Short mmCIF file of C-alpha atoms in Angstrom, two decimals:
data_model
loop_
_atom_site.label_atom_id
_atom_site.label_comp_id
_atom_site.label_asym_id
_atom_site.label_seq_id
_atom_site.Cartn_x
_atom_site.Cartn_y
_atom_site.Cartn_z
CA MET A 1 12.73 11.62 -56.57
CA ARG A 2 12.70 15.79 -57.63
CA LYS A 3 8.91 15.33 -57.84
CA LYS A 4 8.45 14.33 -54.40
CA LEU A 5 10.15 16.63 -52.77
CA LEU A 6 8.73 19.85 -54.51
CA LEU A 7 5.24 17.84 -53.78
CA TYR A 8 5.68 18.22 -49.69
CA PRO A 9 5.91 21.88 -49.28
CA ALA A 10 3.24 22.46 -52.07
CA ILE A 11 0.75 20.38 -50.15
CA ILE A 12 1.76 22.17 -47.56
CA GLY A 13 1.64 25.90 -48.30
CA ILE A 14 -1.52 24.47 -50.25
CA PHE A 15 -3.39 23.00 -46.95
CA GLY A 16 -1.75 25.65 -45.39
CA GLY A 17 -3.08 28.80 -46.79
CA LEU A 18 -6.18 27.37 -47.23
CA THR A 19 -6.61 26.69 -43.02
CA TRP A 20 -5.01 30.57 -42.38
CA LEU A 21 -7.59 32.17 -45.09
CA VAL A 22 -10.71 30.82 -43.61
CA ILE A 23 -9.29 32.08 -40.04
CA ARG A 24 -9.02 35.35 -41.23
CA GLN A 25 -12.60 35.21 -42.53
CA GLY A 26 -13.68 33.93 -39.30
CA ASN A 27 -12.34 36.57 -37.27
CA HIS A 28 -14.57 38.34 -39.12
CA LEU A 29 -17.61 36.87 -38.00
CA PRO A 30 -20.26 38.41 -34.66
CA LEU A 31 -18.53 36.83 -31.25
CA LYS A 32 -21.76 34.77 -29.47
CA LYS A 33 -22.76 36.48 -26.11
CA GLY A 34 -23.61 34.52 -22.44
CA VAL A 35 -22.83 34.06 -19.16
CA ALA A 36 -19.96 31.45 -20.52
CA GLY A 37 -18.27 33.73 -22.97
CA LEU A 38 -18.43 35.96 -20.45
CA ILE A 39 -16.95 34.30 -18.03
CA ASN A 40 -14.18 32.93 -20.41
CA ASN A 41 -13.31 36.04 -21.74
CA ALA A 42 -13.09 37.61 -18.40
CA ALA A 43 -10.73 34.43 -17.08
CA THR A 44 -7.75 34.32 -20.86
CA PRO A 45 -6.99 38.20 -21.13
CA ALA A 46 -6.54 37.60 -17.29
CA ALA A 47 -4.25 34.97 -17.35
CA HIS A 48 -1.81 36.29 -20.50
CA SER A 49 -2.09 39.83 -18.71
CA THR A 50 0.13 38.93 -16.15
CA GLY A 51 2.99 37.55 -17.89
CA ILE A 52 4.34 33.84 -18.52
CA GLY A 53 6.03 32.32 -15.43
CA ALA A 54 2.45 33.63 -13.98
CA THR A 55 0.22 31.52 -16.61
CA LEU A 56 2.99 28.29 -16.35
CA LEU A 57 2.35 28.68 -12.45
CA HIS A 58 -1.68 28.69 -13.74
CA ASN A 59 -1.58 25.59 -15.42
CA MET A 60 0.19 24.37 -13.17
CA GLN A 61 -2.00 24.21 -10.39
CA GLN A 62 -4.02 22.68 -12.67
CA PRO A 63 -5.68 19.41 -11.01
CA LEU A 64 -4.00 16.95 -14.39
CA SER A 65 -0.87 18.97 -13.92
CA LEU A 66 -0.43 18.94 -9.88
CA LEU A 67 -1.16 15.23 -10.26
CA LEU A 68 1.46 14.24 -12.50
CA PHE A 69 4.23 16.91 -10.72
CA GLN A 70 3.09 15.12 -7.45
CA VAL A 71 4.48 12.12 -9.19
CA LEU A 72 7.33 12.85 -9.99
CA ILE A 73 8.55 14.35 -7.53
CA ILE A 74 7.41 11.36 -4.69
CA VAL A 75 8.50 8.54 -7.55
CA LEU A 76 12.23 11.12 -7.37
CA VAL A 77 12.49 11.50 -3.29
CA ALA A 78 11.38 7.22 -3.22
CA ARG A 79 14.00 5.98 -5.51
CA ILE A 80 16.21 7.51 -3.40
CA PHE A 81 15.86 7.43 -0.32
CA GLY A 82 15.29 3.78 -1.04
CA TRP A 83 18.46 3.70 -2.84
CA LEU A 84 20.07 5.05 0.61
CA ALA A 85 18.52 2.31 3.16
CA ASN A 86 19.82 -0.13 0.12
CA ARG A 87 23.32 1.09 1.02
CA ILE A 88 22.83 0.05 4.93
CA GLY A 89 21.29 -2.88 4.53
CA GLN A 90 17.72 -2.17 5.29
CA PRO A 91 14.87 -2.91 2.37
CA SER A 92 13.76 -0.03 -0.29
CA VAL A 93 10.48 -0.06 0.85
CA VAL A 94 12.00 1.10 4.20
CA GLY A 95 13.32 3.83 2.57
CA GLU A 96 10.16 5.06 1.24
CA ILE A 97 8.50 4.87 3.59
CA ILE A 98 10.88 7.41 5.69
CA ALA A 99 9.99 9.78 1.86
CA GLY A 100 6.26 9.32 3.04
CA VAL A 101 6.66 10.85 5.93
CA CYS A 102 9.40 13.44 4.96
CA LEU A 103 7.07 14.88 2.52
CA GLY A 104 4.79 15.82 4.79
CA PRO A 105 3.87 18.25 7.62
CA SER A 106 6.34 16.36 9.99
CA LEU A 107 9.72 17.91 7.92
CA PHE A 108 8.75 19.16 4.31
CA GLY A 109 5.79 21.05 6.20
CA MET A 110 7.78 22.14 9.21
CA LEU A 111 11.42 23.13 7.00
CA TRP A 112 8.95 25.15 3.66
CA PRO A 113 5.72 25.54 5.04
CA ALA A 114 4.35 27.18 1.40
CA GLY A 115 6.48 24.99 -0.74
CA LYS A 116 5.00 21.65 1.36
CA ASP A 117 1.59 24.08 0.25
CA PHE A 118 1.79 24.43 -2.67
CA LEU A 119 3.51 21.77 -3.54
CA PHE A 120 0.38 19.32 -1.63
CA PRO A 121 -3.12 21.77 -1.36
CA PRO A 122 -5.55 19.94 0.60
CA ASP A 123 -8.13 19.73 -2.61
CA SER A 124 -5.60 17.63 -3.82
CA PHE A 125 -5.77 14.25 -1.36
CA LYS A 126 -8.06 12.80 -3.38
CA ASN A 127 -6.45 12.14 -6.21
CA LEU A 128 -3.62 11.22 -4.39
CA GLN A 129 -5.60 8.40 -1.97
CA PHE A 130 -7.83 7.45 -4.45
CA LEU A 131 -4.15 6.91 -7.69
CA SER A 132 -2.65 5.19 -4.13
CA GLN A 133 -5.94 3.07 -3.20
CA ILE A 134 -5.80 1.20 -7.52
CA GLY A 135 -1.69 1.01 -6.55
CA LEU A 136 -3.11 -1.23 -3.24
CA ALA A 137 -5.22 -3.23 -5.11
CA PHE A 138 -3.33 -4.53 -7.71
CA PHE A 139 0.23 -4.55 -5.05
CA MET A 140 -2.48 -6.96 -3.49
CA PHE A 141 -3.42 -9.22 -5.68
CA VAL A 142 0.49 -8.88 -6.49
CA VAL A 143 0.83 -10.82 -2.57
CA GLY A 144 -2.26 -12.92 -2.80
CA MET A 145 -0.60 -14.64 -6.77
CA GLU A 146 2.66 -15.43 -4.50
CA LEU A 147 0.66 -16.01 -1.30
CA ASP A 148 2.12 -20.60 -2.19
CA VAL A 149 -1.08 -22.01 0.11
CA ALA A 150 0.24 -25.70 -1.06
CA LYS A 151 3.04 -24.14 1.49
CA VAL A 152 0.93 -22.98 4.25
CA LYS A 153 -0.67 -26.25 4.12
CA ASN A 154 2.44 -28.87 3.96
CA LYS A 155 3.82 -26.47 7.03
CA ALA A 156 0.26 -26.38 8.56
CA HIS A 157 0.92 -27.34 12.14
CA ASP A 158 3.94 -25.53 13.06
CA ALA A 159 3.62 -22.83 10.71
CA VAL A 160 -0.58 -22.18 12.19
CA MET A 161 0.71 -22.74 15.91
CA ILE A 162 3.41 -19.72 15.50
CA SER A 163 1.00 -17.54 13.07
CA HIS A 164 -1.96 -17.37 15.44
CA ALA A 165 0.20 -17.76 18.59
CA SER A 166 1.76 -14.70 16.94
CA ILE A 167 -2.14 -13.15 16.72
CA VAL A 168 -3.70 -13.70 20.02
CA LEU A 169 -0.93 -12.58 22.33
CA PRO A 170 -0.13 -8.96 20.72
CA PHE A 171 -4.13 -8.64 19.28
CA PHE A 172 -4.09 -9.07 23.05
CA LEU A 173 -1.84 -6.64 24.20
CA GLY A 174 -3.57 -4.33 21.83
CA VAL A 175 -7.25 -4.44 23.45
CA LEU A 176 -5.44 -4.13 26.98
CA LEU A 177 -3.09 -1.14 25.46
CA ALA A 178 -7.02 0.77 24.18
CA TYR A 179 -7.91 -0.24 27.66
CA ASN A 180 -5.31 2.76 29.06
CA LEU A 181 -5.19 5.45 25.76
CA TYR A 182 -9.36 5.43 25.08
CA THR A 183 -9.86 7.46 27.45
CA GLN A 184 -7.53 10.20 26.28
CA PHE A 185 -6.62 9.38 22.58
CA SER A 186 -10.19 8.03 20.96
CA MET A 187 -11.71 10.12 18.79
CA PRO A 188 -15.63 12.01 19.38
CA ASN A 189 -18.34 8.89 18.49
CA VAL A 190 -16.11 6.29 18.07
CA SER A 191 -17.13 3.48 20.17
CA PHE A 192 -14.10 1.36 22.67
CA LEU A 193 -14.98 -2.00 21.16
CA SER A 194 -14.17 -0.16 17.59
CA PHE A 195 -10.74 1.56 19.19
CA ALA A 196 -9.80 -1.81 20.82
CA LEU A 197 -10.63 -3.99 17.78
CA PHE A 198 -8.03 -0.97 15.40
CA MET A 199 -5.37 -1.61 17.87
CA GLY A 200 -5.78 -5.10 18.25
CA ILE A 201 -5.44 -5.47 14.58
CA ALA A 202 -2.32 -2.96 14.50
CA MET A 203 -0.46 -4.81 16.85
CA SER A 204 -0.53 -8.37 15.19
CA ILE A 205 0.02 -7.64 11.78
CA THR A 206 3.22 -9.13 9.64
CA ALA A 207 4.14 -7.95 6.98
CA PHE A 208 4.17 -10.84 4.38
CA PRO A 209 5.69 -9.04 1.23
CA VAL A 210 8.59 -7.03 3.37
CA LEU A 211 9.59 -10.38 4.94
CA ALA A 212 9.20 -12.45 2.28
CA ARG A 213 11.69 -9.89 0.51
CA ILE A 214 13.68 -9.43 3.56
CA VAL A 215 14.42 -13.78 3.63
CA GLN A 216 14.90 -13.21 -0.82
CA GLU A 217 17.66 -10.99 0.27
CA ARG A 218 19.49 -12.44 3.27
CA LYS A 219 19.68 -16.10 0.88
CA LEU A 220 17.22 -17.77 3.30
CA THR A 221 15.02 -18.95 1.08
CA GLY A 222 15.61 -22.36 1.12
CA THR A 223 16.53 -23.00 4.76
CA PRO A 224 14.79 -24.42 6.88
CA LEU A 225 13.93 -20.91 8.86
CA GLY A 226 13.40 -19.14 5.99
CA ILE A 227 11.42 -21.36 4.19
CA LEU A 228 8.81 -21.52 8.69
CA ALA A 229 9.16 -17.71 8.42
CA ILE A 230 7.46 -17.58 4.61
CA THR A 231 5.10 -19.90 5.87
CA CYS A 232 4.21 -18.65 9.33
CA ALA A 233 3.24 -14.57 7.33
CA ALA A 234 1.52 -16.48 4.79
CA ALA A 235 -0.49 -18.49 7.37
CA ASP A 236 -0.89 -15.06 9.52
CA ASP A 237 -1.08 -12.93 6.42
CA VAL A 238 -4.59 -15.20 5.71
CA THR A 239 -5.72 -14.80 9.28
CA ALA A 240 -5.17 -10.86 9.56
CA TRP A 241 -7.05 -10.36 6.88
CA CYS A 242 -9.79 -12.98 7.62
CA ILE A 243 -9.85 -10.40 11.26
CA LEU A 244 -9.42 -6.92 9.01
CA ALA A 245 -12.45 -8.15 7.53
CA VAL A 246 -14.43 -9.25 10.62
CA VAL A 247 -13.13 -5.75 12.14
CA ILE A 248 -14.36 -3.24 9.08
CA THR A 249 -17.67 -4.79 9.02
CA VAL A 250 -18.21 -4.72 12.61
CA VAL A 251 -17.27 -0.91 13.23
CA LYS A 252 -19.14 -0.54 9.43
CA ALA A 253 -22.15 -2.00 10.31
CA GLY A 254 -22.98 0.11 13.64
CA SER A 255 -24.91 -2.73 14.93
CA ILE A 256 -24.99 -6.61 15.91
CA TRP A 257 -27.95 -7.60 13.21
CA SER A 258 -25.92 -5.01 10.56
CA ALA A 259 -22.49 -6.66 10.81
CA LEU A 260 -24.17 -10.28 11.29
CA ILE A 261 -25.62 -9.70 7.78
CA THR A 262 -22.82 -8.54 6.13
CA LEU A 263 -20.36 -11.43 8.08
CA VAL A 264 -22.36 -13.85 5.19
CA MET A 265 -22.87 -11.73 2.35
CA ALA A 266 -18.83 -11.46 3.34
CA LEU A 267 -18.51 -15.31 3.86
CA ALA A 268 -21.02 -16.13 0.97
CA PHE A 269 -18.76 -13.90 -1.00
CA LEU A 270 -15.94 -15.60 -0.08
CA GLY A 271 -17.12 -19.20 -0.83
CA VAL A 272 -18.40 -18.50 -4.44
CA MET A 273 -14.71 -17.73 -5.18
CA LEU A 274 -12.90 -20.22 -4.11
CA ASN A 275 -15.34 -23.04 -5.25
CA VAL A 276 -16.29 -21.88 -8.20
CA ILE A 277 -14.51 -19.33 -9.91
CA LYS A 278 -11.08 -21.27 -8.46
CA PRO A 279 -12.19 -24.28 -10.33
CA PHE A 280 -13.24 -22.25 -13.32
CA LEU A 281 -10.30 -20.38 -13.85
CA ALA A 282 -8.12 -23.25 -12.93
CA LYS A 283 -9.29 -24.73 -16.05
CA LYS A 284 -9.69 -22.29 -18.28
CA ILE A 285 -6.70 -19.55 -17.96
CA PRO A 286 -4.38 -22.79 -18.74
CA GLN A 287 -6.30 -23.05 -21.86
CA LEU A 288 -5.91 -19.47 -22.69
CA MET A 289 -2.38 -20.39 -22.15
CA ALA A 290 -1.53 -23.05 -24.16
CA ALA A 291 -3.73 -21.23 -27.07
CA GLY A 292 -1.18 -18.44 -26.50
CA LYS A 293 -4.26 -15.93 -25.80
CA GLU A 294 -2.34 -13.72 -23.30
CA LYS A 295 -3.89 -10.99 -23.37
CA THR A 296 -7.10 -12.58 -23.23
CA THR A 297 -5.97 -14.39 -19.73
CA VAL A 298 -4.64 -10.25 -18.40
CA ALA A 299 -7.60 -8.45 -19.29
CA VAL A 300 -9.75 -11.21 -17.22
CA ALA A 301 -7.03 -11.42 -14.30
CA PHE A 302 -7.78 -7.56 -14.58
CA PHE A 303 -11.68 -8.41 -14.96
CA LEU A 304 -11.08 -10.45 -11.91
CA MET A 305 -9.71 -7.60 -9.54
CA LEU A 306 -11.91 -5.22 -10.14
CA LEU A 307 -15.09 -7.40 -9.98
CA SER A 308 -13.62 -8.51 -6.66
CA ALA A 309 -11.69 -5.58 -5.27
CA PHE A 310 -15.26 -3.75 -6.39
CA ILE A 311 -17.89 -6.68 -4.84
CA ALA A 312 -15.45 -6.63 -1.46
CA GLU A 313 -15.96 -1.83 -0.78
CA THR A 314 -19.43 -2.60 -1.34
CA ILE A 315 -19.80 -4.98 0.69
CA GLY A 316 -18.24 -3.40 3.21
CA ILE A 317 -15.12 -5.61 3.52
CA HIS A 318 -12.65 -2.98 1.41
CA ALA A 319 -11.42 -3.26 -2.19
CA LEU A 320 -8.02 -4.58 -0.91
CA PHE A 321 -9.46 -7.75 0.72
CA GLY A 322 -11.64 -8.12 -2.72
CA ALA A 323 -8.13 -7.64 -5.36
CA PHE A 324 -5.99 -10.03 -2.50
CA LEU A 325 -8.47 -13.03 -2.47
CA ALA A 326 -9.21 -12.70 -6.50
CA GLY A 327 -5.17 -12.86 -6.20
CA VAL A 328 -5.47 -16.13 -4.06
CA ILE A 329 -7.16 -17.85 -6.70
CA ILE A 330 -5.45 -17.01 -9.01
CA PRO A 331 -3.64 -20.59 -11.23
CA ALA A 332 -0.42 -20.66 -8.96
CA GLU A 333 1.17 -21.77 -12.36
CA ALA A 334 4.83 -20.69 -12.55
CA SER A 335 3.68 -18.94 -16.86
CA VAL A 336 0.46 -17.30 -15.98
CA GLN A 337 2.15 -16.13 -12.38
CA LYS A 338 4.47 -14.51 -14.39
CA LEU A 339 2.85 -13.54 -16.36
CA LEU A 340 0.45 -11.29 -14.65
CA THR A 341 3.77 -10.30 -11.98
CA ASP A 342 5.55 -9.07 -14.74
CA LYS A 343 2.44 -6.11 -16.30
CA LEU A 344 1.28 -5.85 -12.85
CA GLU A 345 4.35 -5.82 -10.65
CA ASP A 346 6.97 -2.92 -12.04
CA VAL A 347 4.03 -0.56 -11.95
CA SER A 348 2.26 -1.18 -8.64
CA VAL A 349 5.35 -1.09 -6.85
CA LEU A 350 7.72 1.67 -8.47
CA LEU A 351 5.08 4.07 -9.69
CA LEU A 352 2.40 3.45 -7.72
CA LEU A 353 2.97 2.28 -4.45
CA PRO A 354 5.28 5.51 -3.07
CA ILE A 355 1.90 7.22 -3.79
CA PHE A 356 0.39 5.00 -0.88
CA PHE A 357 3.77 6.06 1.13
CA ALA A 358 4.25 9.69 0.52
CA PHE A 359 -0.15 9.72 1.41
CA THR A 360 0.42 8.47 4.75
CA GLY A 361 3.81 10.46 5.44
CA LEU A 362 0.58 13.37 4.59
CA ARG A 363 -1.35 12.80 7.21
CA THR A 364 1.13 11.73 9.43
CA GLN A 365 1.72 14.26 11.96
CA ILE A 366 5.24 13.71 14.25
CA GLY A 367 5.01 17.35 15.52
CA LEU A 368 1.47 16.12 16.98
CA LEU A 369 3.12 14.37 20.20
CA GLY A 370 5.50 17.42 21.10
CA GLN A 371 5.02 16.48 24.51
CA GLY A 372 6.49 14.55 27.28
CA HIS A 373 2.99 12.14 27.72
CA LEU A 374 2.64 11.37 24.08
CA TRP A 375 6.17 10.30 24.42
CA ALA A 376 5.63 7.56 26.86
CA ALA A 377 2.79 6.44 25.25
CA PHE A 378 4.16 6.53 22.29
CA GLY A 379 7.30 3.81 24.36
CA LEU A 380 4.52 1.64 26.03
CA ILE A 381 3.12 1.19 21.64
CA MET A 382 6.20 -0.13 21.07
CA LEU A 383 6.80 -1.90 24.48
CA VAL A 384 3.07 -3.84 23.06
CA ALA A 385 4.16 -4.01 19.63
CA VAL A 386 7.83 -6.08 19.72
CA GLY A 387 6.34 -7.17 23.25
CA GLY A 388 3.84 -9.26 21.19
CA LYS A 389 5.17 -9.89 18.06
CA LEU A 390 8.18 -10.73 18.45
CA GLY A 391 8.06 -12.41 21.99
CA GLY A 392 4.47 -14.30 21.13
CA SER A 393 5.84 -15.76 17.60
CA ALA A 394 9.45 -17.08 19.73
CA LEU A 395 7.94 -18.35 22.73
CA THR A 396 6.26 -20.74 20.27
CA ALA A 397 8.89 -21.49 18.25
CA LYS A 398 10.68 -22.76 20.49
CA LEU A 399 7.53 -25.17 22.17
CA MET A 400 7.26 -26.56 18.72
CA GLY A 401 10.67 -27.52 19.07
CA GLN A 402 11.92 -24.82 17.93
CA PRO A 403 16.16 -23.89 19.13
CA TRP A 404 16.45 -21.10 20.91
CA ALA A 405 18.03 -18.85 17.78
CA GLU A 406 16.13 -19.56 15.47
CA SER A 407 13.85 -18.79 17.53
CA MET A 408 14.79 -15.44 18.23
CA ALA A 409 14.97 -14.98 14.05
CA ILE A 410 11.40 -16.35 13.52
CA GLY A 411 10.08 -13.65 15.61
CA ALA A 412 12.14 -11.34 14.73
CA LEU A 413 11.33 -11.60 11.21
CA MET A 414 7.62 -12.33 12.58
CA ASN A 415 7.61 -8.73 14.03
CA THR A 416 8.17 -7.24 10.85
CA ARG A 417 5.30 -5.02 10.27
CA GLY A 418 5.85 -2.70 6.82
CA LEU A 419 3.66 -2.35 4.67
CA MET A 420 0.62 -3.97 5.40
CA GLU A 421 0.37 -2.53 9.41
CA LEU A 422 0.36 1.30 6.79
CA VAL A 423 -3.00 0.04 5.60
CA VAL A 424 -4.44 -1.25 7.96
CA LEU A 425 -3.65 2.27 9.69
CA ASN A 426 -5.17 4.53 6.30
CA ILE A 427 -7.80 2.06 6.49
CA GLY A 428 -8.71 3.22 10.23
CA TYR A 429 -7.94 6.84 9.82
CA ASP A 430 -10.22 6.60 6.65
CA LEU A 431 -13.07 5.25 8.97
CA GLY A 432 -11.92 8.24 11.96
CA ILE A 433 -11.01 5.03 14.89
CA LEU A 434 -8.04 6.53 14.89
CA SER A 435 -7.05 10.04 16.33
CA PRO A 436 -3.25 12.13 14.31
CA GLU A 437 -2.18 11.54 17.52
CA VAL A 438 -1.30 7.30 17.69
CA PHE A 439 -2.45 7.28 13.74
CA ALA A 440 1.99 9.40 13.88
CA MET A 441 2.06 6.86 17.39
CA LEU A 442 1.60 3.84 15.43
CA VAL A 443 2.65 5.05 11.76
CA LEU A 444 5.92 5.77 13.96
CA MET A 445 5.98 2.22 15.10
CA ALA A 446 5.30 0.86 11.43
CA LEU A 447 8.66 1.90 10.39
CA ALA A 448 10.34 1.44 13.44
CA THR A 449 9.05 -2.63 14.25
CA THR A 450 9.96 -3.01 9.78
CA PHE A 451 14.02 -0.90 10.40
CA MET A 452 14.67 -2.67 13.72
CA THR A 453 14.24 -6.74 11.36
CA GLY A 454 17.84 -6.38 9.58
CA PRO A 455 20.28 -5.72 13.30
CA LEU A 456 18.05 -8.11 15.40
CA LEU A 457 18.95 -10.42 12.53
CA ASP A 458 22.50 -9.38 12.57
CA LEU A 459 22.74 -10.11 16.48
CA ILE A 460 20.65 -13.09 16.59
CA LYS A 461 23.35 -14.77 13.55
CA LYS A 462 26.55 -12.95 15.81
CA VAL A 463 25.21 -14.00 19.30
CA SER A 464 24.63 -18.03 17.56
CA ALA A 465 28.04 -17.53 16.40
CA ASN A 466 29.97 -17.13 19.62
CA LYS A 467 27.19 -19.61 21.41
CA LEU A 468 28.25 -21.88 19.27
CA ARG A 469 32.45 -21.12 19.07
CA VAL A 470 32.69 -21.17 22.76
CA SER A 471 30.66 -24.74 23.11
CA ASN A 472 33.73 -25.70 20.15
CA ALA A 473 36.94 -24.35 22.09
#
């Protein structure tokens, strides 16, 4: 034992000494001159001559250091706001969206412009955008897996009627709204068709994941109301994403023929995924799971998601649609979905989605709405959004035989927009269709309609209970 204790410092000492001798002799070698050497030699002393504080500040502004620091701040602020949202009875996603807006120019940039510019310089936006898109792809893959197609089929009649009515009416109202806003708020060289289509889809989207979380938190999962609401939202989600894919195709293509070609390729891609890849996965993945090859199963699923997202982006219908479709065709076995969800959900929801909210917040400039006519336009957007979505869903549910209380509750739940709305808005912003003013108005609308869901459900429950008590008396 004593020999071992002596051997360790001997080895370290000998090789440490030899390393020092080599470095000492190497310092006597001639320095090679050149352009690269001059640049490096000029930059290095400058960093050291200004002191350790300036050196640390310089290192912190390097792309990787800055990105890591941004992610740390974003996750911390998102968790704090998410916790505060839960304390007032709101889903954490509401707090995370508010956190994203607060980190942007609307609050942080207004209170401390220099701090905002240091933490989120414009040239760092691309890194945040790519990271947020990867996070969204993972999240949409999980959403696709959680979509229970069997429930949509079983409740097809009522759910499809309600969900499609909750899309058609607000979509029409959105197009009508675009007719009134186009002249004043459209971007240069953007056609009315593109502007109207995106306003229509922005008015008609429902946030399926947020709705599902609200239903779960309120213990409505097994109730007829909860099942119908989840099914309606699932059917709404599928329909809205298909419409969005068509809208993106039309906007990106630029001409009718290009749009038709893109649409044909998209339908061919959809057909292959549903009729070829899905049956193959239904046979192959259970075999891999039975053989205990969980890592291979995860690798196959991730490869499929990335390949599907790549093909969708290449065709021209957006990578998120491909990731969502890949999730839909994953076998519905609970063990498979649990395995993949456990691998992805925490990383996407807790780490990457807050980055998307922050990136959206950096684009949202509420300060642009400083004039009365802009707030009047926002009021009109809110009226159309709530009236079309809540009113259309509730009225159709009543026509399908639901009591008024349940019909209004379904309307309130379908009016939830949240994350899905922000995805649509960011796509429209990236394509240059939505102006900064309209983008800010629609982000506020998404936040307001999501925030009002809980209070509306409480109000409907209270009114219903009072009516029941009066009738019993």
